[in-house]
Coordinates of C-alpha atoms in Angstrom, one line a residue:
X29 CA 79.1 -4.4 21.7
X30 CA 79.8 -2.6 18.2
X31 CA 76.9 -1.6 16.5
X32 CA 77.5 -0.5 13.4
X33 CA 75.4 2.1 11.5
X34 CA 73.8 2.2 15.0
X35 CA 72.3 6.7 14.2
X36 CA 70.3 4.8 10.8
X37 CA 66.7 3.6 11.5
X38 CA 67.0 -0.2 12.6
X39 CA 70.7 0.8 14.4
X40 CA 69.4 3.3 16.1
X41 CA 66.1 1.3 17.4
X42 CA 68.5 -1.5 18.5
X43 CA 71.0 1.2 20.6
X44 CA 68.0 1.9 22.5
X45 CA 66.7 -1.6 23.1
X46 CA 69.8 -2.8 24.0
X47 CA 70.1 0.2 26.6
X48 CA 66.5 -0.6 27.5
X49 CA 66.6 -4.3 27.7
X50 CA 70.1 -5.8 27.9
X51 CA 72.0 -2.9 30.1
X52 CA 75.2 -5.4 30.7
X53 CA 76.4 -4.3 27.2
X54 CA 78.7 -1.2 26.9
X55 CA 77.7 -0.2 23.6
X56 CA 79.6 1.4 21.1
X57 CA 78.3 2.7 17.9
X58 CA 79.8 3.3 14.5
X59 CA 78.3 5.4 11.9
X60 CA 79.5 7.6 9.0
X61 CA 76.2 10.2 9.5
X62 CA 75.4 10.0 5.8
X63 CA 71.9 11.4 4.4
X64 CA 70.4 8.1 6.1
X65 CA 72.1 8.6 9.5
X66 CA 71.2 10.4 12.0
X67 CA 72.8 11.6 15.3
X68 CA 69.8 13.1 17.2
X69 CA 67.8 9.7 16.6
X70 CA 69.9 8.7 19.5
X71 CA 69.6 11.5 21.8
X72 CA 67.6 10.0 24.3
X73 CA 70.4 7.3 25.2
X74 CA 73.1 9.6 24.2
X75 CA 75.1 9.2 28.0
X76 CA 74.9 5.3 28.1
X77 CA 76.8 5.2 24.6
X78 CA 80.2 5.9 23.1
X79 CA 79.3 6.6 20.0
X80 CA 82.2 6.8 16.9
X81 CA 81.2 8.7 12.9
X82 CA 83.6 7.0 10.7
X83 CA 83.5 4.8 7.7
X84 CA 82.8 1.1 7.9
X85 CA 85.4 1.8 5.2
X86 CA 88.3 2.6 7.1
X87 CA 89.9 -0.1 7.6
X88 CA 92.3 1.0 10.2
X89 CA 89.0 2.5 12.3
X90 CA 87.2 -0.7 12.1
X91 CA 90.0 -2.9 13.3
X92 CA 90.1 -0.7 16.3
X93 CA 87.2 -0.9 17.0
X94 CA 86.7 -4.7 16.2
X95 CA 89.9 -5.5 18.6
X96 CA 88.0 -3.5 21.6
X97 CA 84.7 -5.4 21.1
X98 CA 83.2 -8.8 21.9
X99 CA 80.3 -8.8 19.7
X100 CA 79.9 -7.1 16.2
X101 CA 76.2 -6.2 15.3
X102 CA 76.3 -4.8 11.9
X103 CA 73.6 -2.9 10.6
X104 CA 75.6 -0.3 8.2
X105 CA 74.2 -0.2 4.9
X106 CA 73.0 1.7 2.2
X107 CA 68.9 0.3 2.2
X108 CA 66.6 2.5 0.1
X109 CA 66.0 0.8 -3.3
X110 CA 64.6 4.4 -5.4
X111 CA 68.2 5.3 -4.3
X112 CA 70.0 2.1 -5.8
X113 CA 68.2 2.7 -9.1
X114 CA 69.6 5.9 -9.6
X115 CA 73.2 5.1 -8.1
X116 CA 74.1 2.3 -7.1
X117 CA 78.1 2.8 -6.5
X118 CA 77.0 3.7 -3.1
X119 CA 75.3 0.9 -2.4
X120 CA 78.6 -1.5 -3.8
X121 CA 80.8 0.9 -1.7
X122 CA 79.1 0.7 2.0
X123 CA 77.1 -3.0 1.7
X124 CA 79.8 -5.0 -0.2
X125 CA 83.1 -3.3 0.2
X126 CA 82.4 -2.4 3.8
X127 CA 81.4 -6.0 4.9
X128 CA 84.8 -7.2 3.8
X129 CA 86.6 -4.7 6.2
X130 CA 84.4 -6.1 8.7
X131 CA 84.8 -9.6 8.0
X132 CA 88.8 -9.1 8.1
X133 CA 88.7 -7.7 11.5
X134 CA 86.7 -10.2 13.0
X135 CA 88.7 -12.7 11.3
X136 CA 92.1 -11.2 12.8
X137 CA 90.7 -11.0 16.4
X138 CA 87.8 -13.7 16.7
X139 CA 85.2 -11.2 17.2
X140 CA 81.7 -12.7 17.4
X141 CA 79.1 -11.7 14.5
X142 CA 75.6 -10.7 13.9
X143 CA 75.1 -9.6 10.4
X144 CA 71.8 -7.9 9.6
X145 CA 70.3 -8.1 6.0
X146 CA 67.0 -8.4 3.9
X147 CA 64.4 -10.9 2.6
X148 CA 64.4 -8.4 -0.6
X149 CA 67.8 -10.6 -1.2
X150 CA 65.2 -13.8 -2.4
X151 CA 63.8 -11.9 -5.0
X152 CA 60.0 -12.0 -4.6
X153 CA 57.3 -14.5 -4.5
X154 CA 53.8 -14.4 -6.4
X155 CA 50.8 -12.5 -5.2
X156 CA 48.2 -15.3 -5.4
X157 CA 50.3 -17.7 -3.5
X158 CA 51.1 -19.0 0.1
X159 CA 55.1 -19.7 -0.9
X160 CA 57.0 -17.9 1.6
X161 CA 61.3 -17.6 1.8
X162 CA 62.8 -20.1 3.9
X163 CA 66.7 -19.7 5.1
X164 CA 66.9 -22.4 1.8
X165 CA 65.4 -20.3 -0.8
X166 CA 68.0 -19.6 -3.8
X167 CA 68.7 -15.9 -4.0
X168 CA 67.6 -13.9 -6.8
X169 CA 67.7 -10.0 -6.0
X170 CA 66.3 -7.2 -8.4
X171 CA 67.6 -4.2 -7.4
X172 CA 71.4 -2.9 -6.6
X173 CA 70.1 -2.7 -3.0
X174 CA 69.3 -6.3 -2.7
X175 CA 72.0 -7.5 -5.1
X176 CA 74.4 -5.7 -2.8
X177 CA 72.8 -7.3 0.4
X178 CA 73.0 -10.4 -1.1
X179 CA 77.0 -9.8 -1.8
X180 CA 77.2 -8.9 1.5
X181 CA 75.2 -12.1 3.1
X182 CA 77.8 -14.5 0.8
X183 CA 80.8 -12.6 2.3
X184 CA 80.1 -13.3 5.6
X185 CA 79.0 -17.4 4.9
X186 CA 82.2 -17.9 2.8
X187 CA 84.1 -15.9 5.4
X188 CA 82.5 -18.5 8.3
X189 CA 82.9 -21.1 6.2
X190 CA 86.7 -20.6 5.2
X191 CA 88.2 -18.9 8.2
X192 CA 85.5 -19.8 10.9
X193 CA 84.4 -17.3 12.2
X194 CA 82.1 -17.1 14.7
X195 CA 78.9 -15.4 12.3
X196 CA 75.1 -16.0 12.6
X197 CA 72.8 -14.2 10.0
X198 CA 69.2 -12.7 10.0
X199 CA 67.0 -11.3 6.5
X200 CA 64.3 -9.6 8.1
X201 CA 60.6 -9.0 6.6
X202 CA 60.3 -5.2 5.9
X203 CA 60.4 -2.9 8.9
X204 CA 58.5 0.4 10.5
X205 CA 58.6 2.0 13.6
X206 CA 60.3 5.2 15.4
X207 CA 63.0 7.0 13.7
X208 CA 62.4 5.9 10.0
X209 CA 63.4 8.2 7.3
X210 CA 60.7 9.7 6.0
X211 CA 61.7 8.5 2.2
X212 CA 60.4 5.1 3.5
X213 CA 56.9 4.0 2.7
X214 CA 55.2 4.0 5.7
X215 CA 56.6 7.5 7.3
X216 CA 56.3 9.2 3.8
X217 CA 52.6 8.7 3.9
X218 CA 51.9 9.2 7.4
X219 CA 54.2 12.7 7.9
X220 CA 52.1 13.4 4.4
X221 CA 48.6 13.1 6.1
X222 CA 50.2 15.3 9.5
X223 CA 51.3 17.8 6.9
X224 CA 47.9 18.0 5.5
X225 CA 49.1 16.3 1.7
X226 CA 48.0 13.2 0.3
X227 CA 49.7 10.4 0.8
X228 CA 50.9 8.9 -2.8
X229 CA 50.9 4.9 -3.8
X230 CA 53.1 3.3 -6.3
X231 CA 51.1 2.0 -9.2
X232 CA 48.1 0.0 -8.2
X233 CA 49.2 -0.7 -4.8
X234 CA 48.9 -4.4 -5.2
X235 CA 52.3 -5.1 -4.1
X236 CA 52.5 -7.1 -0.6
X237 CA 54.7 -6.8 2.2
X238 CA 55.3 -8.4 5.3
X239 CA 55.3 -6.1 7.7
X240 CA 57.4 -6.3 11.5
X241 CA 57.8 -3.7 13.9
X242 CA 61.5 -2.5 14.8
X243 CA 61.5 -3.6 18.4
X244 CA 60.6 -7.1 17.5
X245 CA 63.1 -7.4 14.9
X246 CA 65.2 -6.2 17.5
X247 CA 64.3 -8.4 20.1
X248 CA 65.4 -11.1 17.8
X249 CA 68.4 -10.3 16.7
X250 CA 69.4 -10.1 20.9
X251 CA 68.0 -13.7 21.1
X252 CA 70.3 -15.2 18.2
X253 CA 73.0 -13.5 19.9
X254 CA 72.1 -15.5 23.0
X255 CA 71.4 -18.9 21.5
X256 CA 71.6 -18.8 17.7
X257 CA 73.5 -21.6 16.4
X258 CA 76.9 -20.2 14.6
X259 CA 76.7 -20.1 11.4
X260 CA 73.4 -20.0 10.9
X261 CA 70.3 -18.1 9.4
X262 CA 67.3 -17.0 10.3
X263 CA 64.4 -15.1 9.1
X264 CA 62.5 -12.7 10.7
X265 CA 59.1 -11.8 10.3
X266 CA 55.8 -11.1 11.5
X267 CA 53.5 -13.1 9.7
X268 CA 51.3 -10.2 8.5
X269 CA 51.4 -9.6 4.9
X270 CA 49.6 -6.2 3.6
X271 CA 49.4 -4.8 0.0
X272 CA 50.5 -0.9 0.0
X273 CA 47.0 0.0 -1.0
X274 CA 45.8 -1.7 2.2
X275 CA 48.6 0.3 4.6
X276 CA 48.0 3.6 2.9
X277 CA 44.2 2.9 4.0
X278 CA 45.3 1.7 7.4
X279 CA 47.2 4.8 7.8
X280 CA 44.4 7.1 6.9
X281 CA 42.0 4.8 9.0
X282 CA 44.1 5.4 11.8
X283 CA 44.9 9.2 11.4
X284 CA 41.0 10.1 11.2
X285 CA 40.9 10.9 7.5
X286 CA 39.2 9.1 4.4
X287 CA 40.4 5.9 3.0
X288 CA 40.5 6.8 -0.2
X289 CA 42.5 10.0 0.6
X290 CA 45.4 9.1 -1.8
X291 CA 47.3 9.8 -5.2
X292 CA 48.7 7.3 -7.4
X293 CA 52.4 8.0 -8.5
X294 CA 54.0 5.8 -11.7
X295 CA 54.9 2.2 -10.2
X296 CA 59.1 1.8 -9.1
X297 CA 61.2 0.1 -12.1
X298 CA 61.0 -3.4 -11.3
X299 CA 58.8 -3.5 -7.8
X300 CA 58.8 -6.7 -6.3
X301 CA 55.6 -8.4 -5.8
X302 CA 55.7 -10.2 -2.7
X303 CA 57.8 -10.9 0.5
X304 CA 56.9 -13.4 3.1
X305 CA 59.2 -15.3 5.4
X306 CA 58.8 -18.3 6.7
X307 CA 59.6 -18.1 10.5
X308 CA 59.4 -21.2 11.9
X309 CA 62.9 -21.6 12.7
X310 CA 63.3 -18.9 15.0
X311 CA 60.1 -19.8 16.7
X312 CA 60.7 -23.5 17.1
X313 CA 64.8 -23.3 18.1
X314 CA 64.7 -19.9 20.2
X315 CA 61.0 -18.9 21.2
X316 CA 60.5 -15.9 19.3
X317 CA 57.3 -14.4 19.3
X318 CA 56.4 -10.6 17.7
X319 CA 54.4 -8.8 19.8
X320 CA 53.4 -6.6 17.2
X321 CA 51.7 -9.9 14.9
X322 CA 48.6 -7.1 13.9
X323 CA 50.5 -4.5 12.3
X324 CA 47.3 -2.0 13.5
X325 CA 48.6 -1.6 16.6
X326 CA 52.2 -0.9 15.8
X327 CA 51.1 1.6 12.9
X328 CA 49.0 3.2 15.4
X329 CA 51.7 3.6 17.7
X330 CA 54.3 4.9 14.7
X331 CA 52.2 7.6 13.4
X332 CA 51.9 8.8 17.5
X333 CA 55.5 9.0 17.3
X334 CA 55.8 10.6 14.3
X335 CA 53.0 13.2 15.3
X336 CA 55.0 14.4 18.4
X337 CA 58.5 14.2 17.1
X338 CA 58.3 16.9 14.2
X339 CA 61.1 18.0 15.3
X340 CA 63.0 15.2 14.5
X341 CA 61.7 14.6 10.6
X342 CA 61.0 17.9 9.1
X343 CA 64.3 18.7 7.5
X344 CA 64.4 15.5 6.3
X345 CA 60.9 15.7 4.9
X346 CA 62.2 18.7 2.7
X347 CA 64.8 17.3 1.3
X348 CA 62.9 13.8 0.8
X349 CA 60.4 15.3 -1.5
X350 CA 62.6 17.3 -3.3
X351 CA 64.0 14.0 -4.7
X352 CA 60.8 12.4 -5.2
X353 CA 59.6 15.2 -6.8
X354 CA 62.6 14.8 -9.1
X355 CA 61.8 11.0 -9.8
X356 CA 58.3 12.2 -10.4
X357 CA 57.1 9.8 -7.4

């Protein structure tokens, strides 16, 4: 199995459930170690993996490793949208460009497919409503990152659809878990509260998300390798929506300080409203079930992790706010 961008935070999560879970896979994993990636994220299964840095870019490095694999699970992806805002090329380079070098291996040696993407590719959806995305909702992305993803989605369907390969397709609700860069929402706020600093909420905090824990996303992606139907898409999601205000509270809740412990910052140019997915596909054809459905638990559980890996999040922490700082966020 070829995982790419298998040292970012989903990749990484899925290298160790695969290890965990589904031990009959040699894994391999390819990743380019950029600001996003990180090596040590997958120390603790380090001797089970061969693990490759390299550019889903190179052309001639993905075909090699394409031609040596039987399954594909790609992952790589530029994914933070403050980032995509300020430059996007990076985000055209890695999440468009870099499918299509994918896509041509796997179209010259018959490799099977997972690609990984977003719901943030369907736009968003109104606060005061119970719409949620289906795997039929029109596309409409607002930021480079989404725009990108969505690029990236269309590749792969027109590359299924025109050469046949052998591709299935996930957009997953918004994740959190162990080894998230702290420029992400929900480990920003909780290494804020374990360094003592407030945490900080875009604009009003009215914005909704639905939130799913890593290893359940995870966990689905293995079963639509199993028994997905080729050529086919399926969301991912929990089925428990939050605003931001309510997770910064949750967070604080959990961590044993005040509620109301928190800054606003100016609101991100063009924040989407609302995600929600609706699941039912993956529920009805292949049994999926989260186990995290309360995201209490699994945020509990996250900001233990954070708490006693400092190690691992520090220097990114640094450098993180620095760049906030910049964006006065």
């Amino acid at each position: 199995m070829l995982v790419t961008g298998g040292a970012g935070f989903i990749g990484a999560n899925f290298t160790h459930y695969t290890v965990r879970h589904h031990p009959r896979w040699r894994v391999v994993v390819l990743d380019a170690l950029t600001y996003a990636g990180d090596r040590a994220s997958l120390g603790p299964v380090a001797g089970d993996i061969t693990f490759v840095r390299g550019d889903i870019c190179d052309a001639d490095l993905v075909d090699r490793l394409t031609a040596e694999a039987d399954v594909v699970v790609h992952f790589a992806a530029e994914s933070h949208v403050d980032n995509s805002l300020h430059d996007p090329e990076p985000f055209l380079r890695t999440n468009v460009v870099g499918t299509f070098r994918l896509l041509e291996a796997v179209r010259r040696h018959g490799t099977r497919l997972h690609h990984v993407s977003t719901d943030e590719v369907f736009g968003d959806l109104p606060l005061d409503s119970a719409q949620r995305f289906t795997e039929a909702t029109a596309y409409d992305p607002s930021s480079p990152y989404s725009a990108t993803k969505a690029a990236s989605d269309m590749l792969v369907r027109a590359w299924a659809r025109s050469y046949g390969i052998r591709a299935t397709l996930s957009n997953c609700a918004n994740n959190y878990g162990p080894y998230q860069h702290v420029e992400k929402f929900i480990p920003r706020q909780i290494t804020n509260v374990l360094r003592g600093e407030r945490p900080r909420l875009y604009g009003a905090g009215v914005n909704v998300r639905e939130w799913t824990h890593v290893d359940d996303h995870n966990a689905a992606v293995h079963l639509i390798l199993e028994a997905g139907r080729i050529g086919e898409t399926y969301l991912i999601g929990s089925g428990d929506e939050r605003s931001n205000r309510e997770i910064v509270e949750l967070i604080l809740d959990t961590m044993g300080r005040p509620v109301d412990a928190y800054d606003h910052v100016p609101d991100r140019p063009g924040h989407d409203l609302r995600y929600a997915n609706d699941t039912s596909k993956i529920r009805t054809e292949l049994g999926w079930r989260p186990v995290y459905d309360d995201i209490a638990a699994g945020l509990s559980a996250t900001a233990g992790w954070y708490r006693a890996n400092e190690w691992w999040w520090t220097a990114h922490k640094e450098r993180a706010e620095r760049r906030y700082q910049e964006l006065g966020r």
